[in-house]
Amino acid sequence: MSRALQYYIRMLQDETRNKAYADAIARAVQPGMVVADIGTGQGLLAMMAAKAGAKKVYAIERVPESQALAKHLIARNGFADRIEVVEDHAEKVVLPEPVDLVISEILGNMGIDEGIHPAYTGFLANNPHDASGATPRVLPKRVKMYLQPLMLTDAFLGAWRTTIDGLDFSPALEISTENLTTSIDLRRPQRPLAPPVLLEEVAPGITPDPHPESWTAEFTIDRDGALDGFWGFFEAELVDGIWVDNKCRQDCSWFHFFKPCQPPVPVQKGQRITATLDRLGATHHHGWDVTWIPQDEKTEEQPAA
């Protein structure tokens, strides 16, 4: 169970995330509801739902270590009579009774890239609200995914460009950076070179179309600088007016998608570029890639890394 304890540390320390979910669940759960928590992890959201008045919570989890941790914490917090840990995949499980509300925090660094949409879609197909086939309410109600060009401050690549005791570490960046920086901690404010572009907005389990294989974004550079790469982030509206995101904040438990330009590319204010984010057949962003091209130039696309 030690790996599970280590894995959930950042989540437990994310006060912004935890408060948003607590407030949203308290608003969404009505006394007597049956709730499903998909990917319950350590059981936090399931216990929040029980605390908010749910008569029954099905805490669905497929990872054995997390199952054991959730069972232990649920029992020790006095909710074992109302929360049942279900050892199964969300897409396959069929619960013994209709569900009123589905909650989850299977949000990846890009929001959609831990499979929240297909997980909800599969679960809702097998677990309607009632005999009429009505769809349960879902939380989060929508997830937005963004891409933005950045000039870094001192995060990751910036750190490699420093000199320590007269020693130059920048030659390390001459080595291929493929997959090296696809997950990066950008909790410190960076220097955006253009406003972010919304790539996709999805209502988990409700939006009918599957995710596309690629997204295209057009940017107009609004400051002179150097393009270090493109980062991605998400915003999720849990219930009306209550949001959680992985923008730059110190207590953020999520990391960030980042594809570097190596070496950095000089850019000027007013310059227009088009970037394409491609899934390359992968669900998680670790397998995704970004290519980009200046709109005003008829040149071949350039890889961001």
CSV table of C-alpha atoms in Angstrom, one decimal:
chain,number,residue,atom,x,y,z
A,1,MET,CA,0.0,0.0,0.0
A,2,SER,CA,3.0,2.3,0.3
A,3,ARG,CA,2.8,3.2,-3.4
A,4,ALA,CA,-0.8,4.3,-3.0
A,5,LEU,CA,0.1,6.4,0.0
A,6,GLN,CA,2.8,8.2,-2.0
A,7,TYR,CA,0.6,8.6,-5.1
A,8,TYR,CA,-2.2,10.4,-3.3
A,9,ILE,CA,0.0,12.9,-1.4
A,10,ARG,CA,-0.2,15.7,-3.9
A,11,MET,CA,-4.0,15.3,-4.2
A,12,LEU,CA,-4.5,15.5,-0.4
A,13,GLN,CA,-2.4,18.6,-0.3
A,14,ASP,CA,-4.3,20.3,-3.1
A,15,GLU,CA,-6.6,22.5,-0.9
A,16,THR,CA,-8.2,24.3,-3.9
A,17,ARG,CA,-9.1,21.0,-5.6
A,18,ASN,CA,-10.5,19.4,-2.4
A,19,LYS,CA,-12.6,22.5,-1.4
A,20,ALA,CA,-14.1,22.7,-4.9
A,21,TYR,CA,-15.1,19.1,-4.9
A,22,ALA,CA,-16.4,19.3,-1.3
A,23,ASP,CA,-18.6,22.3,-2.2
A,24,ALA,CA,-19.8,20.8,-5.5
A,25,ILE,CA,-20.7,17.5,-4.0
A,26,ALA,CA,-22.5,19.1,-1.0
A,27,ARG,CA,-24.6,21.0,-3.6
A,28,ALA,CA,-25.2,18.1,-5.9
A,29,VAL,CA,-26.1,15.4,-3.4
A,30,GLN,CA,-29.6,15.3,-2.1
A,31,PRO,CA,-30.5,13.2,1.0
A,32,GLY,CA,-31.4,9.6,-0.1
A,33,MET,CA,-29.5,9.7,-3.4
A,34,VAL,CA,-27.5,6.7,-4.7
A,35,VAL,CA,-24.1,7.9,-5.9
A,36,ALA,CA,-21.3,6.2,-7.9
A,37,ASP,CA,-17.8,7.4,-7.5
A,38,ILE,CA,-15.7,6.3,-10.5
A,39,GLY,CA,-12.0,5.7,-9.8
A,40,THR,CA,-12.5,6.4,-6.1
A,41,GLY,CA,-8.8,6.2,-5.3
A,42,GLN,CA,-8.4,6.7,-1.6
A,43,GLY,CA,-12.2,7.2,-1.2
A,44,LEU,CA,-12.2,10.9,-0.6
A,45,LEU,CA,-15.1,11.8,-3.0
A,46,ALA,CA,-17.1,8.8,-1.9
A,47,MET,CA,-16.9,9.9,1.7
A,48,MET,CA,-17.8,13.5,0.8
A,49,ALA,CA,-20.9,12.2,-0.9
A,50,ALA,CA,-21.9,10.1,2.1
A,51,LYS,CA,-21.2,13.0,4.4
A,52,ALA,CA,-23.5,15.1,2.2
A,53,GLY,CA,-26.4,12.7,2.7
A,54,ALA,CA,-26.2,10.0,0.1
A,55,LYS,CA,-27.9,6.8,1.3
A,56,LYS,CA,-25.6,4.6,-0.7
A,57,VAL,CA,-22.3,5.2,-2.5
A,58,TYR,CA,-20.7,2.8,-4.8
A,59,ALA,CA,-16.9,3.5,-4.8
A,60,ILE,CA,-15.6,1.9,-8.0
A,61,GLU,CA,-11.9,1.2,-8.2
A,62,ARG,CA,-9.9,-1.1,-10.4
A,63,VAL,CA,-6.4,-0.8,-8.7
A,64,PRO,CA,-6.0,-3.4,-5.8
A,65,GLU,CA,-3.8,-1.1,-3.7
A,66,SER,CA,-6.2,1.8,-4.0
A,67,GLN,CA,-9.1,-0.6,-3.2
A,68,ALA,CA,-7.5,-1.7,0.1
A,69,LEU,CA,-6.6,1.9,1.0
A,70,ALA,CA,-10.2,3.1,0.3
A,71,LYS,CA,-11.8,0.3,2.3
A,72,HIS,CA,-9.5,1.0,5.3
A,73,LEU,CA,-10.2,4.8,5.3
A,74,ILE,CA,-13.9,4.4,4.7
A,75,ALA,CA,-14.3,2.0,7.6
A,76,ARG,CA,-12.1,4.1,10.0
A,77,ASN,CA,-14.2,7.2,9.1
A,78,GLY,CA,-17.4,5.4,9.9
A,79,PHE,CA,-18.9,5.1,6.4
A,80,ALA,CA,-18.7,1.3,5.9
A,81,ASP,CA,-22.4,0.9,6.2
A,82,ARG,CA,-23.2,3.3,3.3
A,83,ILE,CA,-20.1,3.1,1.1
A,84,GLU,CA,-19.4,-0.1,-0.8
A,85,VAL,CA,-16.0,-0.4,-2.6
A,86,VAL,CA,-16.7,-2.1,-6.0
A,87,GLU,CA,-13.6,-3.8,-7.4
A,88,ASP,CA,-14.2,-3.4,-11.2
A,89,HIS,CA,-13.7,-1.2,-14.2
A,90,ALA,CA,-16.2,1.6,-14.6
A,91,GLU,CA,-16.9,0.7,-18.2
A,92,LYS,CA,-17.9,-2.8,-17.3
A,93,VAL,CA,-19.6,-2.6,-13.9
A,94,VAL,CA,-23.3,-3.1,-13.5
A,95,LEU,CA,-24.6,-1.9,-10.1
A,96,PRO,CA,-27.5,-3.6,-8.4
A,97,GLU,CA,-29.7,-0.5,-8.3
A,98,PRO,CA,-30.2,2.8,-10.3
A,99,VAL,CA,-27.8,5.7,-9.7
A,100,ASP,CA,-28.8,9.3,-9.3
A,101,LEU,CA,-25.4,10.9,-9.6
A,102,VAL,CA,-22.0,10.0,-11.0
A,103,ILE,CA,-18.9,11.7,-9.6
A,104,SER,CA,-15.2,11.4,-10.4
A,105,GLU,CA,-11.8,13.0,-10.5
A,106,ILE,CA,-10.2,10.9,-13.2
A,107,LEU,CA,-8.9,14.2,-14.7
A,108,GLY,CA,-5.5,14.0,-16.4
A,109,ASN,CA,-3.1,16.8,-16.9
A,110,MET,CA,-5.1,17.7,-20.0
A,111,GLY,CA,-8.4,17.0,-18.4
A,112,ILE,CA,-9.7,14.4,-20.8
A,113,ASP,CA,-6.5,12.3,-21.0
A,114,GLU,CA,-7.3,9.8,-18.2
A,115,GLY,CA,-10.3,8.6,-20.1
A,116,ILE,CA,-13.1,10.3,-18.1
A,117,HIS,CA,-15.4,10.6,-21.2
A,118,PRO,CA,-15.2,6.9,-22.2
A,119,ALA,CA,-15.4,5.8,-18.6
A,120,TYR,CA,-18.6,7.8,-18.0
A,121,THR,CA,-20.0,6.7,-21.4
A,122,GLY,CA,-19.5,3.0,-20.6
A,123,PHE,CA,-20.8,3.4,-17.1
A,124,LEU,CA,-23.9,5.3,-18.1
A,125,ALA,CA,-24.7,2.8,-20.8
A,126,ASN,CA,-24.8,0.0,-18.2
A,127,ASN,CA,-26.3,1.9,-15.4
A,128,PRO,CA,-29.3,4.1,-16.3
A,129,HIS,CA,-31.0,6.2,-13.6
A,130,ASP,CA,-34.3,4.2,-13.6
A,131,ALA,CA,-36.3,1.8,-15.7
A,132,SER,CA,-37.2,4.5,-18.2
A,133,GLY,CA,-33.5,4.8,-19.1
A,134,ALA,CA,-33.0,8.3,-17.8
A,135,THR,CA,-29.4,9.4,-17.5
A,136,PRO,CA,-27.9,10.1,-14.1
A,137,ARG,CA,-26.5,13.5,-13.4
A,138,VAL,CA,-22.7,13.8,-13.8
A,139,LEU,CA,-20.0,15.7,-11.9
A,140,PRO,CA,-18.0,17.3,-13.4
A,141,LYS,CA,-20.6,18.6,-15.8
A,142,ARG,CA,-18.0,19.7,-18.4
A,143,VAL,CA,-14.3,19.6,-19.1
A,144,LYS,CA,-12.3,22.1,-21.2
A,145,MET,CA,-8.9,21.5,-22.7
A,146,TYR,CA,-6.5,24.3,-23.8
A,147,LEU,CA,-3.2,24.8,-25.6
A,148,GLN,CA,-0.9,27.8,-25.3
A,149,PRO,CA,2.5,28.9,-26.5
A,150,LEU,CA,5.0,29.7,-23.7
A,151,MET,CA,8.3,31.3,-22.9
A,152,LEU,CA,9.5,29.6,-19.8
A,153,THR,CA,10.9,31.2,-16.7
A,154,ASP,CA,13.0,28.9,-14.6
A,155,ALA,CA,11.0,25.7,-14.9
A,156,PHE,CA,12.7,22.5,-16.2
A,157,LEU,CA,14.3,23.6,-19.6
A,158,GLY,CA,15.0,27.0,-18.0
A,159,ALA,CA,16.9,25.3,-15.2
A,160,TRP,CA,19.0,23.4,-17.7
A,161,ARG,CA,20.0,26.7,-19.3
A,162,THR,CA,21.6,27.9,-16.1
A,163,THR,CA,25.3,28.0,-15.2
A,164,ILE,CA,26.5,26.5,-11.9
A,165,ASP,CA,29.9,27.4,-10.6
A,166,GLY,CA,30.9,28.4,-14.1
A,167,LEU,CA,29.8,25.0,-15.5
A,168,ASP,CA,27.4,25.1,-18.5
A,169,PHE,CA,24.6,22.5,-18.5
A,170,SER,CA,22.8,23.7,-21.6
A,171,PRO,CA,24.5,21.2,-23.9
A,172,ALA,CA,22.2,18.6,-22.2
A,173,LEU,CA,19.4,20.1,-24.3
A,174,GLU,CA,21.2,19.1,-27.5
A,175,ILE,CA,20.1,15.5,-26.7
A,176,SER,CA,16.6,14.6,-28.0
A,177,THR,CA,13.9,15.9,-25.7
A,178,GLU,CA,11.3,13.5,-27.0
A,179,ASN,CA,9.0,12.4,-24.1
A,180,LEU,CA,11.4,14.2,-21.6
A,181,THR,CA,9.1,17.1,-21.0
A,182,THR,CA,5.7,15.8,-21.8
A,183,SER,CA,4.8,16.0,-18.1
A,184,ILE,CA,6.2,19.1,-16.3
A,185,ASP,CA,5.4,21.0,-13.1
A,186,LEU,CA,4.4,24.6,-14.2
A,187,ARG,CA,2.9,25.7,-10.9
A,188,ARG,CA,5.0,28.9,-11.1
A,189,PRO,CA,3.7,31.6,-13.4
A,190,GLN,CA,5.2,31.4,-16.9
A,191,ARG,CA,5.3,33.9,-19.7
A,192,PRO,CA,2.6,33.2,-22.2
A,193,LEU,CA,3.2,34.4,-25.8
A,194,ALA,CA,-0.5,34.4,-26.8
A,195,PRO,CA,-3.9,33.8,-25.2
A,196,PRO,CA,-4.8,30.1,-24.8
A,197,VAL,CA,-7.0,28.4,-27.3
A,198,LEU,CA,-9.9,26.0,-26.4
A,199,LEU,CA,-9.3,22.7,-28.1
A,200,GLU,CA,-12.2,20.7,-26.9
A,201,GLU,CA,-15.1,21.0,-24.4
A,202,VAL,CA,-16.8,17.7,-23.4
A,203,ALA,CA,-19.7,16.8,-21.0
A,204,PRO,CA,-18.3,13.4,-19.7
A,205,GLY,CA,-20.5,10.6,-20.8
A,206,ILE,CA,-23.0,13.0,-22.4
A,207,THR,CA,-21.3,14.5,-25.5
A,208,PRO,CA,-22.0,12.0,-28.3
A,209,ASP,CA,-18.9,12.4,-30.5
A,210,PRO,CA,-15.7,10.7,-29.5
A,211,HIS,CA,-12.5,12.7,-29.1
A,212,PRO,CA,-10.8,13.6,-32.4
A,213,GLU,CA,-7.4,12.3,-33.2
A,214,SER,CA,-6.0,15.8,-33.5
A,215,TRP,CA,-6.8,19.4,-32.7
A,216,THR,CA,-5.6,22.6,-34.4
A,217,ALA,CA,-5.1,26.0,-32.8
A,218,GLU,CA,-4.2,29.4,-34.3
A,219,PHE,CA,-2.3,31.9,-32.2
A,220,THR,CA,-1.3,35.5,-32.7
A,221,ILE,CA,1.9,36.2,-30.7
A,222,ASP,CA,1.4,39.2,-28.5
A,223,ARG,CA,4.9,39.9,-27.3
A,224,ASP,CA,8.5,39.6,-28.6
A,225,GLY,CA,10.3,36.6,-27.1
A,226,ALA,CA,11.4,33.0,-27.6
A,227,LEU,CA,9.0,30.2,-28.1
A,228,ASP,CA,10.1,27.5,-25.6
A,229,GLY,CA,7.1,25.2,-26.4
A,230,PHE,CA,3.4,24.6,-25.9
A,231,TRP,CA,1.7,23.7,-22.7
A,232,GLY,CA,-1.7,22.3,-22.1
A,233,PHE,CA,-4.1,22.6,-19.2
A,234,PHE,CA,-7.8,22.0,-18.3
A,235,GLU,CA,-10.7,23.6,-16.6
A,236,ALA,CA,-13.6,21.5,-15.2
A,237,GLU,CA,-16.9,22.9,-14.1
A,238,LEU,CA,-18.0,20.5,-11.4
A,239,VAL,CA,-21.5,22.0,-10.9
A,240,ASP,CA,-22.8,25.4,-12.0
A,241,GLY,CA,-20.2,28.0,-11.0
A,242,ILE,CA,-17.8,25.7,-9.2
A,243,TRP,CA,-14.6,25.1,-11.2
A,244,VAL,CA,-11.3,23.3,-10.7
A,245,ASP,CA,-8.3,23.6,-13.0
A,246,ASN,CA,-4.5,23.0,-13.2
A,247,LYS,CA,-3.4,26.5,-14.1
A,248,CYS,CA,-0.4,28.0,-12.3
A,249,ARG,CA,-1.1,27.7,-8.6
A,250,GLN,CA,1.2,26.6,-5.8
A,251,ASP,CA,-1.1,23.8,-4.3
A,252,CYS,CA,-1.9,22.3,-7.7
A,253,SER,CA,-1.8,18.5,-7.6
A,254,TRP,CA,-1.7,18.0,-11.4
A,255,PHE,CA,1.4,18.3,-13.6
A,256,HIS,CA,1.1,19.8,-17.1
A,257,PHE,CA,1.5,18.7,-20.7
A,258,PHE,CA,4.4,20.4,-22.3
A,259,LYS,CA,6.1,19.9,-25.7
A,260,PRO,CA,9.3,21.9,-26.1
A,261,CYS,CA,10.9,23.7,-29.0
A,262,GLN,CA,14.6,23.0,-28.8
A,263,PRO,CA,16.3,25.2,-29.5
A,264,PRO,CA,13.9,28.0,-28.6
A,265,VAL,CA,12.4,29.8,-31.6
A,266,PRO,CA,12.5,33.7,-31.7
A,267,VAL,CA,9.0,35.1,-32.2
A,268,GLN,CA,7.7,38.6,-32.7
A,269,LYS,CA,4.6,40.4,-31.7
A,270,GLY,CA,1.9,40.1,-34.3
A,271,GLN,CA,3.4,36.8,-35.8
A,272,ARG,CA,0.7,34.2,-36.4
A,273,ILE,CA,1.3,30.5,-36.0
A,274,THR,CA,-0.8,27.3,-36.3
A,275,ALA,CA,-0.2,24.4,-34.0
A,276,THR,CA,-1.6,20.9,-34.2
A,277,LEU,CA,-1.9,18.7,-31.2
A,278,ASP,CA,-2.0,15.0,-32.3
A,279,ARG,CA,-3.0,12.1,-30.1
A,280,LEU,CA,-1.0,9.6,-32.3
A,281,GLY,CA,-3.5,7.0,-31.2
A,282,ALA,CA,-2.7,7.4,-27.5
A,283,THR,CA,-5.2,8.1,-24.8
A,284,HIS,CA,-2.8,9.6,-22.3
A,285,HIS,CA,-0.9,12.8,-23.2
A,286,HIS,CA,2.5,11.2,-22.8
A,287,GLY,CA,2.0,9.8,-26.3
A,288,TRP,CA,0.8,13.1,-27.9
A,289,ASP,CA,2.8,15.4,-30.0
A,290,VAL,CA,2.7,19.1,-31.2
A,291,THR,CA,3.7,20.4,-34.7
A,292,TRP,CA,3.5,24.0,-35.7
A,293,ILE,CA,3.9,26.3,-38.7
A,294,PRO,CA,4.0,30.1,-39.2
A,295,GLN,CA,0.7,31.0,-41.0
A,296,ASP,CA,2.4,33.7,-43.1
A,297,GLU,CA,5.1,31.3,-44.4
A,298,LYS,CA,4.6,28.4,-46.8
A,299,THR,CA,7.0,26.0,-45.1
A,300,GLU,CA,6.8,22.5,-43.8
A,301,GLU,CA,5.4,21.9,-40.3
A,302,GLN,CA,8.0,22.0,-37.6
A,303,PRO,CA,8.0,19.5,-34.7
A,304,ALA,CA,7.8,21.3,-31.3
A,305,ALA,CA,10.4,18.9,-30.0
